Short mmCIF file of C-alpha atoms in Angstrom, two decimals:
data_model
loop_
_atom_site.label_atom_id
_atom_site.label_comp_id
_atom_site.label_asym_id
_atom_site.label_seq_id
_atom_site.Cartn_x
_atom_site.Cartn_y
_atom_site.Cartn_z
CA MET A 16 20.16 48.87 -13.64
CA HIS A 17 16.65 48.08 -14.89
CA GLY A 18 17.65 49.23 -18.38
CA GLN A 19 20.69 46.98 -18.33
CA LEU A 20 18.55 44.00 -17.34
CA VAL A 21 16.17 44.68 -20.23
CA VAL A 22 19.11 44.79 -22.62
CA VAL A 23 20.40 41.49 -21.26
CA LEU A 24 17.04 39.77 -21.61
CA THR A 25 16.53 41.17 -25.10
CA THR A 26 19.93 39.92 -26.14
CA ALA A 27 19.19 36.51 -24.66
CA LEU A 28 15.91 36.25 -26.54
CA GLY A 29 17.65 37.24 -29.76
CA ALA A 30 20.29 34.59 -29.19
CA ALA A 31 17.58 32.01 -28.56
CA MET A 32 15.92 32.88 -31.84
CA LEU A 33 19.23 32.61 -33.64
CA SER A 34 19.75 29.14 -32.17
CA GLY A 35 16.77 27.76 -34.10
CA CYS A 36 18.59 24.52 -34.75
CA ALA A 37 18.06 23.53 -31.11
CA ASP A 38 14.85 21.56 -30.50
CA VAL A 39 13.35 23.05 -27.34
CA LYS A 40 9.70 22.21 -27.98
CA MET A 41 8.02 20.85 -24.84
CA THR A 42 5.77 17.82 -25.41
CA GLU A 43 2.80 17.12 -23.17
CA TYR A 44 3.13 14.06 -20.95
CA LYS A 45 1.07 11.06 -22.01
CA GLN A 46 0.73 7.73 -20.28
CA PRO A 47 2.69 5.09 -22.24
CA GLU A 48 0.47 2.86 -24.32
CA THR A 49 0.07 -0.71 -23.11
CA PRO A 50 -2.09 -3.66 -24.22
CA MET A 51 -5.63 -3.32 -22.90
CA LYS A 52 -7.43 -5.95 -20.84
CA THR A 53 -11.18 -5.65 -20.39
CA SER A 54 -11.70 -8.63 -18.08
CA TRP A 55 -10.02 -11.61 -16.46
CA SER A 56 -10.38 -15.05 -18.00
CA GLN A 57 -11.52 -16.67 -14.75
CA SER A 58 -14.23 -14.02 -14.28
CA ALA A 59 -15.68 -14.10 -17.79
CA SER A 60 -18.49 -16.51 -16.97
CA GLN A 61 -19.17 -15.18 -13.50
CA SER A 62 -21.50 -12.47 -12.27
CA ALA A 63 -21.54 -8.85 -13.38
CA ALA A 64 -18.59 -6.63 -12.58
CA VAL A 65 -18.51 -4.86 -9.25
CA GLU A 66 -17.19 -1.42 -8.47
CA PRO A 67 -13.47 -1.26 -7.59
CA ALA A 68 -14.30 0.34 -4.24
CA GLU A 69 -16.35 -2.74 -3.32
CA THR A 70 -13.63 -5.29 -4.02
CA ILE A 71 -10.60 -4.90 -1.79
CA ARG A 72 -10.50 -2.93 1.45
CA PRO A 73 -7.23 -1.27 2.51
CA ASP A 74 -6.91 -3.57 5.55
CA TRP A 75 -7.74 -6.63 3.47
CA TRP A 76 -5.95 -9.04 5.81
CA ARG A 77 -8.83 -8.62 8.30
CA GLU A 78 -10.97 -10.62 5.87
CA PHE A 79 -9.25 -13.74 7.27
CA ARG A 80 -10.89 -13.00 10.68
CA ASP A 81 -7.88 -13.88 12.77
CA PRO A 82 -7.04 -11.35 15.52
CA TYR A 83 -3.57 -12.86 15.95
CA LEU A 84 -2.80 -12.22 12.28
CA ASP A 85 -4.04 -8.63 12.70
CA ALA A 86 -1.63 -8.18 15.61
CA LEU A 87 1.27 -9.62 13.59
CA VAL A 88 0.61 -7.21 10.71
CA THR A 89 0.44 -4.25 13.10
CA LYS A 90 3.74 -5.26 14.66
CA ALA A 91 5.40 -5.76 11.28
CA ILE A 92 4.27 -2.38 9.95
CA ALA A 93 5.70 -0.67 13.03
CA ASN A 94 9.04 -2.49 13.15
CA ASN A 95 10.00 -3.92 9.75
CA ILE A 96 13.42 -2.65 8.65
CA ASP A 97 12.78 -2.78 4.89
CA VAL A 98 9.66 -0.63 5.21
CA LYS A 99 11.58 1.84 7.36
CA ILE A 100 14.28 2.04 4.68
CA LEU A 101 11.64 2.76 2.03
CA ALA A 102 10.09 5.43 4.26
CA ALA A 103 13.52 7.02 4.74
CA ARG A 104 14.00 7.09 0.97
CA THR A 105 10.78 9.06 0.59
CA ARG A 106 12.18 11.64 3.01
CA VAL A 107 15.38 11.82 0.97
CA ALA A 108 13.37 12.33 -2.22
CA SER A 109 11.28 15.01 -0.52
CA ALA A 110 14.41 16.87 0.57
CA GLN A 111 15.76 16.64 -2.98
CA ILE A 112 12.74 18.61 -4.22
CA GLY A 113 13.93 21.53 -2.12
CA GLU A 114 17.45 20.98 -3.41
CA ALA A 115 16.19 21.18 -7.01
CA ARG A 116 14.09 24.26 -6.25
CA ALA A 117 17.13 26.00 -4.72
CA GLY A 118 18.65 26.23 -8.21
CA ALA A 119 16.36 29.18 -8.98
CA LEU A 120 17.41 31.17 -5.90
CA PRO A 121 20.27 33.67 -5.64
CA VAL A 122 23.49 32.58 -3.96
CA ILE A 123 24.97 35.05 -1.51
CA ASP A 124 28.57 34.83 -0.29
CA ALA A 125 30.03 37.14 2.34
CA GLY A 126 33.47 37.33 3.85
CA ALA A 127 36.02 39.44 5.66
CA GLY A 128 39.80 39.40 5.88
CA ALA A 129 42.95 41.15 6.98
CA SER A 130 46.48 41.44 5.57
CA PHE A 131 49.65 42.18 7.57
CA GLU A 132 53.00 42.89 5.84
CA LYS A 133 56.42 43.89 7.27
CA SER A 134 59.43 44.74 5.19
CA THR A 135 62.96 45.57 6.42
CA GLY A 136 63.20 49.23 7.31
CA GLN A 137 59.44 49.74 6.79
CA LYS A 138 56.54 49.96 9.22
CA LEU A 139 54.02 47.17 9.60
CA SER A 140 51.39 47.47 6.87
CA LYS A 141 47.84 46.48 7.80
CA THR A 142 44.86 46.16 5.44
CA PHE A 143 41.31 45.17 6.40
CA ASN A 144 38.54 44.25 3.95
CA ALA A 145 34.95 42.98 3.90
CA GLY A 146 32.76 42.12 0.98
CA THR A 147 29.77 40.24 -0.36
CA GLN A 148 28.80 38.75 -3.71
CA ILE A 149 25.43 37.73 -5.12
CA ASN A 150 25.14 35.31 -8.03
CA TRP A 151 21.72 34.68 -9.53
CA GLU A 152 21.02 32.65 -12.62
CA LEU A 153 17.56 33.66 -13.81
CA ASP A 154 15.27 30.76 -14.61
CA ILE A 155 13.72 32.58 -17.56
CA TRP A 156 13.08 29.38 -19.56
CA GLY A 157 11.78 27.24 -16.67
CA LYS A 158 14.75 24.87 -16.67
CA VAL A 159 14.92 24.75 -12.87
CA GLU A 160 11.16 24.31 -12.63
CA LYS A 161 11.39 21.30 -14.92
CA GLY A 162 13.95 19.82 -12.58
CA VAL A 163 11.60 20.44 -9.65
CA GLN A 164 8.79 18.68 -11.51
CA ALA A 165 11.07 15.74 -12.28
CA GLN A 166 12.13 15.41 -8.67
CA THR A 167 8.53 15.72 -7.48
CA ALA A 168 7.62 12.81 -9.74
CA GLU A 169 10.56 10.83 -8.33
CA PHE A 170 9.33 11.59 -4.81
CA ASN A 171 5.88 10.26 -5.75
CA ALA A 172 7.57 7.17 -7.22
CA THR A 173 9.47 6.51 -3.97
CA GLU A 174 6.23 6.90 -2.05
CA ALA A 175 4.67 4.28 -4.33
CA ASP A 176 7.74 2.10 -3.67
CA TRP A 177 6.94 2.39 0.03
CA ARG A 178 3.37 1.29 -0.65
CA ALA A 179 4.65 -1.68 -2.65
CA GLY A 180 6.99 -2.59 0.21
CA TYR A 181 4.12 -2.26 2.68
CA LEU A 182 2.00 -4.56 0.50
CA ASN A 183 4.82 -7.10 0.16
CA LEU A 184 5.35 -7.02 3.92
CA VAL A 185 1.71 -7.72 4.77
CA SER A 186 1.60 -10.47 2.15
CA GLY A 187 4.79 -12.03 3.51
CA VAL A 188 3.56 -11.93 7.10
CA SER A 189 0.22 -13.49 6.13
CA THR A 190 1.63 -16.34 4.03
CA SER A 191 4.37 -17.12 6.58
CA TYR A 192 1.78 -17.26 9.36
CA PHE A 193 -0.46 -19.57 7.32
CA GLN A 194 2.49 -21.85 6.57
CA ILE A 195 3.35 -22.09 10.27
CA LEU A 196 -0.21 -23.07 11.20
CA GLN A 197 -0.30 -25.59 8.36
CA LEU A 198 2.97 -27.11 9.58
CA ASP A 199 1.54 -27.30 13.12
CA GLU A 200 -1.37 -29.38 11.87
CA GLN A 201 0.92 -31.49 9.71
CA ILE A 202 3.15 -32.16 12.71
CA GLU A 203 0.13 -33.18 14.76
CA GLN A 204 -1.12 -35.50 12.02
CA GLN A 205 2.39 -36.91 11.53
CA ARG A 206 2.57 -37.83 15.20
CA LEU A 207 -0.79 -39.58 14.93
CA ALA A 208 0.48 -41.48 11.91
CA LEU A 209 3.59 -42.50 13.86
CA ASP A 210 1.48 -43.82 16.72
CA LYS A 211 -0.64 -45.87 14.32
CA ASN A 212 2.41 -47.30 12.57
CA ARG A 213 4.01 -48.22 15.90
CA GLN A 214 0.85 -50.11 16.77
CA ILE A 215 1.02 -51.86 13.39
CA LEU A 216 4.67 -52.72 14.10
CA GLY A 217 3.66 -54.27 17.40
CA ILE A 218 1.10 -56.47 15.64
CA TYR A 219 3.65 -57.42 12.95
CA ASP A 220 6.19 -58.39 15.63
CA ALA A 221 3.65 -60.61 17.36
CA MET A 222 2.63 -62.22 14.05
CA HIS A 223 6.29 -62.77 13.11
CA LYS A 224 6.99 -64.51 16.44
CA ASN A 225 4.06 -66.83 15.78
CA GLY A 226 5.32 -67.57 12.29
CA LEU A 227 2.42 -65.78 10.60
CA LEU A 228 4.48 -63.04 8.93
CA PRO A 229 7.96 -63.02 7.35
CA ASN A 230 10.71 -60.90 8.87
CA THR A 231 10.93 -58.76 5.71
CA ARG A 232 7.44 -57.39 6.37
CA VAL A 233 8.51 -56.38 9.90
CA LEU A 234 11.60 -54.67 8.51
CA GLN A 235 9.48 -52.84 5.95
CA GLN A 236 7.29 -51.51 8.73
CA ARG A 237 10.32 -50.40 10.73
CA ALA A 238 11.59 -48.60 7.62
CA GLU A 239 8.19 -46.91 7.31
CA ILE A 240 8.53 -45.65 10.88
CA ASN A 241 12.02 -44.37 10.07
CA ARG A 242 10.55 -42.46 7.11
CA LEU A 243 7.77 -40.98 9.23
CA ASN A 244 10.29 -39.93 11.90
CA ASN A 245 12.47 -38.31 9.25
CA ASP A 246 9.45 -36.46 7.82
CA LEU A 247 8.53 -35.26 11.32
CA LEU A 248 12.04 -33.87 11.81
CA GLU A 249 11.78 -32.13 8.45
CA LEU A 250 8.42 -30.62 9.37
CA ASN A 251 9.83 -29.25 12.63
CA ARG A 252 12.83 -27.83 10.74
CA ALA A 253 10.55 -26.13 8.22
CA ARG A 254 8.45 -24.74 11.07
CA ASP A 255 11.52 -23.22 12.75
CA LEU A 256 12.83 -21.70 9.51
CA THR A 257 9.45 -20.20 8.64
CA GLY A 258 9.22 -18.82 12.17
CA ASN A 259 12.66 -17.20 11.76
CA ALA A 260 11.56 -15.62 8.49
CA LEU A 261 8.42 -14.27 10.14
CA ALA A 262 10.45 -12.88 13.06
CA THR A 263 12.65 -10.95 10.62
CA LEU A 264 9.54 -9.51 8.93
CA LEU A 265 8.34 -8.40 12.36
CA GLY A 266 11.65 -6.66 13.09
CA VAL A 267 12.54 -9.20 15.80
CA PRO A 268 15.84 -11.16 15.89
CA ALA A 269 15.38 -14.66 14.47
CA GLY A 270 14.85 -17.16 17.27
CA ASP A 271 13.43 -14.59 19.70
CA PHE A 272 9.84 -14.93 18.49
CA LYS A 273 7.65 -18.00 18.22
CA VAL A 274 4.06 -18.29 17.02
CA PRO A 275 1.96 -20.40 19.40
CA ALA A 276 0.87 -23.74 17.95
CA GLY A 277 -2.52 -23.58 16.30
CA ARG A 278 -4.85 -25.17 13.78
CA LEU A 279 -5.00 -23.43 10.42
CA GLN A 280 -8.48 -24.63 9.45
CA GLN A 281 -9.94 -23.54 12.80
CA LYS A 282 -8.23 -20.15 13.15
CA VAL A 283 -8.20 -18.68 9.65
CA HIS A 284 -11.39 -18.00 7.70
CA LEU A 285 -11.48 -18.40 3.93
CA PRO A 286 -12.67 -15.03 2.56
CA VAL A 287 -14.99 -14.77 -0.41
CA VAL A 288 -13.31 -13.03 -3.34
CA PRO A 289 -15.84 -10.92 -5.31
CA ASN A 290 -16.74 -12.05 -8.80
CA GLY A 291 -16.43 -9.82 -11.84
CA LEU A 292 -13.23 -8.10 -10.76
CA PRO A 293 -12.65 -5.04 -12.97
CA SER A 294 -9.31 -4.74 -14.76
CA GLU A 295 -9.15 -1.09 -13.61
CA LEU A 296 -8.03 -2.44 -10.24
CA LEU A 297 -4.50 -2.64 -11.63
CA LYS A 298 -4.33 1.16 -11.42
CA ARG A 299 -4.06 0.64 -7.66
CA ARG A 300 -0.87 -1.40 -7.89
CA PRO A 301 1.96 0.59 -6.27
CA ASP A 302 4.63 -0.85 -8.58
CA ILE A 303 2.69 0.29 -11.65
CA VAL A 304 2.17 3.73 -10.11
CA ALA A 305 5.90 3.97 -9.29
CA ALA A 306 6.89 2.90 -12.80
CA GLU A 307 4.65 5.54 -14.38
CA TYR A 308 5.91 8.27 -12.07
CA ARG A 309 9.42 7.42 -13.21
CA VAL A 310 8.28 7.84 -16.80
CA LEU A 311 6.96 11.28 -15.83
CA SER A 312 10.24 12.10 -14.09
CA SER A 313 12.24 11.07 -17.18
CA HIS A 314 9.89 13.11 -19.36
CA ASN A 315 10.55 16.22 -17.27
CA LEU A 316 14.31 15.61 -17.20
CA ALA A 317 14.27 15.36 -20.99
CA GLY A 318 12.47 18.70 -21.08
CA GLN A 319 15.04 20.20 -18.73
CA ALA A 320 17.84 18.94 -20.99
CA LYS A 321 16.20 20.63 -23.98
CA LEU A 322 15.86 23.92 -22.11
CA ALA A 323 19.54 23.70 -21.15
CA GLN A 324 20.33 24.39 -24.84
CA LEU A 325 19.02 27.93 -24.47
CA PRO A 326 21.21 30.80 -23.26
CA SER A 327 21.41 31.29 -19.52
CA VAL A 328 21.32 34.75 -17.97
CA SER A 329 23.25 35.38 -14.77
CA LEU A 330 23.37 38.47 -12.60
CA THR A 331 26.40 39.05 -10.39
CA GLY A 332 26.56 41.83 -7.83
CA ARG A 333 29.59 42.68 -5.73
CA GLY A 334 30.01 45.01 -2.80
CA GLY A 335 32.87 45.59 -0.40
CA THR A 336 35.04 47.91 1.58
CA SER A 337 38.74 48.10 2.36
CA SER A 338 40.87 50.30 4.65
CA PHE A 339 44.19 50.42 6.42
CA ALA A 340 42.49 50.83 9.79
CA LEU A 341 39.79 48.64 11.22
CA THR A 342 37.91 51.71 12.52
CA ASP A 343 37.69 53.12 8.98
CA LEU A 344 36.50 49.86 7.41
CA LEU A 345 32.86 50.84 6.93
CA LYS A 346 33.43 54.44 5.77
CA THR A 347 33.82 53.65 2.06
CA PHE A 348 32.11 51.11 -0.17
CA THR A 349 32.64 49.74 -3.64
CA LEU A 350 29.67 48.33 -5.58
CA GLY A 351 29.58 46.44 -8.86
CA PHE A 352 26.96 44.80 -11.08
CA LEU A 353 27.76 42.34 -13.86
CA PRO A 354 25.05 40.73 -16.02
CA SER A 355 26.24 37.92 -18.28
CA ILE A 356 24.93 35.53 -20.91
CA ASN A 357 26.14 31.99 -21.51
CA PHE A 358 25.49 30.15 -24.80
CA PRO A 359 25.56 26.40 -23.96
CA VAL A 360 24.12 25.61 -27.35
CA LEU A 361 27.71 25.56 -28.56
CA ASP A 362 28.59 22.95 -25.94
CA PRO A 363 28.38 19.43 -27.51
CA SER A 364 27.80 17.86 -24.08
CA VAL A 365 24.47 19.72 -23.82
CA LYS A 366 23.16 18.18 -27.04
CA ALA A 367 24.49 14.80 -25.96
CA ARG A 368 22.55 15.15 -22.70
CA VAL A 369 19.36 15.74 -24.69
CA ARG A 370 19.84 12.51 -26.63
CA THR A 371 20.69 10.62 -23.44
CA SER A 372 17.64 11.90 -21.54
CA GLU A 373 15.32 11.03 -24.43
CA ALA A 374 16.77 7.51 -24.56
CA GLU A 375 16.32 7.18 -20.78
CA THR A 376 12.68 8.18 -21.19
CA LYS A 377 12.21 5.33 -23.67
CA VAL A 378 13.76 2.94 -21.15
CA ALA A 379 11.37 4.15 -18.44
CA GLU A 380 8.41 3.69 -20.78
CA GLU A 381 9.41 0.11 -21.59
CA GLU A 382 9.94 -0.66 -17.92
CA TYR A 383 6.44 0.66 -17.26
CA ARG A 384 5.03 -1.62 -19.98
CA ARG A 385 6.96 -4.57 -18.53
CA THR A 386 5.50 -3.86 -15.09
CA VAL A 387 1.97 -3.73 -16.48
CA MET A 388 2.41 -6.96 -18.45
CA GLY A 389 3.83 -8.66 -15.38
CA ALA A 390 0.83 -7.47 -13.38
CA PHE A 391 -1.56 -9.01 -15.93
CA GLU A 392 0.23 -12.33 -15.55
CA GLU A 393 0.25 -12.20 -11.75
CA VAL A 394 -3.49 -11.53 -11.55
CA GLU A 395 -4.32 -14.20 -14.12
CA ASN A 396 -2.11 -16.77 -12.35
CA ALA A 397 -3.66 -15.93 -8.98
CA LEU A 398 -7.17 -16.34 -10.39
CA VAL A 399 -6.24 -19.61 -12.13
CA ASN A 400 -4.67 -21.01 -8.94
CA LEU A 401 -7.55 -19.87 -6.78
CA ASP A 402 -10.14 -21.40 -9.12
CA ALA A 403 -8.23 -24.70 -9.48
CA HIS A 404 -7.55 -25.09 -5.78
CA LYS A 405 -11.20 -24.39 -4.92
CA ARG A 406 -12.26 -27.10 -7.36
CA GLN A 407 -9.68 -29.45 -5.86
CA ARG A 408 -11.02 -28.64 -2.42
CA GLU A 409 -14.43 -30.02 -3.42
CA GLU A 410 -12.83 -33.27 -4.56
CA LEU A 411 -10.69 -33.54 -1.43
CA GLN A 412 -13.67 -32.89 0.84
CA GLN A 413 -15.59 -35.68 -0.90
CA GLN A 414 -12.56 -37.97 -0.56
CA VAL A 415 -12.38 -37.29 3.17
CA GLU A 416 -16.13 -37.86 3.53
CA HIS A 417 -15.91 -41.18 1.68
CA LEU A 418 -12.95 -42.35 3.75
CA ASN A 419 -14.76 -41.32 6.95
CA VAL A 420 -17.63 -43.61 5.95
CA VAL A 421 -15.16 -46.40 5.13
CA ALA A 422 -13.39 -45.93 8.48
CA ALA A 423 -16.69 -46.08 10.37
CA GLN A 424 -17.72 -49.26 8.55
CA ILE A 425 -14.33 -50.88 9.14
CA ASP A 426 -14.59 -50.07 12.85
CA GLY A 427 -18.00 -51.76 12.91
CA GLN A 428 -16.69 -54.80 11.10
CA LEU A 429 -13.79 -54.99 13.56
CA LYS A 430 -16.24 -55.28 16.46
CA GLU A 431 -17.97 -58.14 14.63
CA GLY A 432 -14.63 -59.81 13.97
CA VAL A 433 -14.97 -59.56 10.20
CA VAL A 434 -11.74 -57.58 9.64
CA SER A 435 -8.43 -57.39 11.45
CA GLN A 436 -6.93 -54.51 13.39
CA LEU A 437 -4.42 -54.09 10.55
CA GLU A 438 -7.18 -53.18 8.09
CA VAL A 439 -8.44 -50.56 10.56
CA PHE A 440 -4.97 -49.04 10.79
CA GLU A 441 -4.55 -49.00 7.01
CA THR A 442 -7.92 -47.28 6.59
CA GLN A 443 -7.06 -44.70 9.22
CA ARG A 444 -3.70 -44.06 7.57
CA SER A 445 -5.44 -43.40 4.23
CA LEU A 446 -7.85 -41.05 6.00
CA LEU A 447 -4.95 -39.14 7.59
CA GLY A 448 -3.33 -38.71 4.18
CA ALA A 449 -6.54 -37.31 2.73
CA LYS A 450 -6.92 -34.89 5.64
CA LEU A 451 -3.35 -33.68 5.14
CA ALA A 452 -4.06 -33.06 1.48
CA LEU A 453 -7.19 -31.09 2.42
CA LEU A 454 -5.14 -29.08 4.92
CA ALA A 455 -2.51 -28.26 2.29
CA ASN A 456 -5.30 -27.22 -0.07
CA HIS A 457 -6.72 -24.89 2.59
CA GLN A 458 -3.34 -23.20 2.97
CA GLN A 459 -2.98 -22.92 -0.80
CA ILE A 460 -6.34 -21.16 -1.14
CA LEU A 461 -5.38 -18.73 1.64
CA SER A 462 -2.04 -18.00 -0.06
CA ASP A 463 -3.76 -17.63 -3.44
CA THR A 464 -6.14 -15.09 -1.91
CA VAL A 465 -3.23 -13.12 -0.43
CA THR A 466 -1.47 -13.22 -3.80
CA LEU A 467 -4.62 -11.99 -5.56
CA TYR A 468 -5.11 -9.11 -3.12
CA LYS A 469 -1.47 -8.17 -3.59
CA ALA A 470 -1.62 -8.50 -7.38
CA LEU A 471 -4.67 -6.22 -7.53
CA GLY A 472 -3.02 -3.46 -5.52
CA GLY A 473 -4.08 -4.34 -1.99
CA GLY A 474 -6.80 -1.73 -1.62
CA TRP A 475 -4.74 1.38 -2.31
CA PRO A 476 -6.70 4.19 -3.99
CA THR A 477 -6.36 4.71 -7.73
CA ILE A 478 -3.83 7.39 -8.77
CA ALA A 479 -3.89 9.17 -12.12
CA VAL A 480 -0.20 9.95 -12.57
CA GLY A 481 -0.70 12.28 -15.52
CA ALA A 482 -3.23 14.39 -13.60
CA VAL A 483 -0.97 14.53 -10.55
CA GLY A 484 1.97 15.49 -12.75
CA LYS A 485 0.01 18.44 -14.20
CA ALA A 486 -0.99 19.52 -10.73
CA ASP A 487 2.64 19.46 -9.63
CA GLN A 488 3.62 21.59 -12.57
#
């Protein structure tokens, strides 16, 4: 039997040499080339670069110093349906590695049967049989192993997908929570504005009755109150919808969860984003890691398609027994061994598969480049927004300070009888508008920070896909 196997392998090697027209050369995996970026435009004039490990911690949301937000994130990670789906997909991909590896193992079939025949004038004929068959396609070229490597890369890609989903979840929970607290403060300020405008309406009514103010001015003030009431209804609607979205992220039915009212500027701390952020941080982004793993998977599948052009060697062994009596079934055996060679190089579909897999690899490479380019834009936009909103914050703070001084002076003049109560109300209304703008700016800076953390990979460790791919092989 050993001699026969040697003959089979020798014949297969000879056939492979004769099929020189088939390109079966394996190329080493290389990371697709992408445009390089040495620094970020908003960091060019800032301090020296810091180490990636010092920039973003894995639990970056704790930088906002809000225990309630920490609890929301913990709840979301444990219960979010989308993250659970992504985790289940990683288990599917892991199981598929074993499925791919099983292609190199022998397949054993066993069975038993009986036959009963009766003809007119003849005795009942009984036949019993049992047998087994082993089929084993030898992976002499490493075709199955290439498939295992491809599926391992796909598993790593699905794991990176899970990380990306995790990062999106935490980002979504954080921004939704900030929006709810901002809306709470806006609702509070809107109610104060309504109270002030109702007081103004009362003064206008009194002045109109005394002939000091036309009726159109009273109607204008009533219309202003209608507008403020409408805006308050809209704010409450937006608060409810944002709360429903947050409940879904937490894995709770919409309407069954409500965030307690709070003040955004008092509860959530503005973290300090380090200067000199290194561009290497993008290597942490899960979507970039997933895209590159899929390039590696396509690369290995293309290699498997090339190897499929080579002859395949199969060994088939059969064994069985048959008798007319069940008690004599195991007394005699029949054994057989059949090595065989298949030449798929003559199959046009095999060559077509090579061309298809190589084209799919090119698609994966371009998708990787698109992901990297999109990441550059996201980081740049986040830095631009964060820088602009921080500069706007300085202007808004000065505006509020100036209006506070004006309001204090107007109050003093009111006591001296220099100005009317209407001027006090108008000044206070302007001050409320400035405070609302400062509140919105605070929420924008928080959201920009979340977006930046997310765009830079959210603290995940750097993964060298090419090195991991070699280790898997």
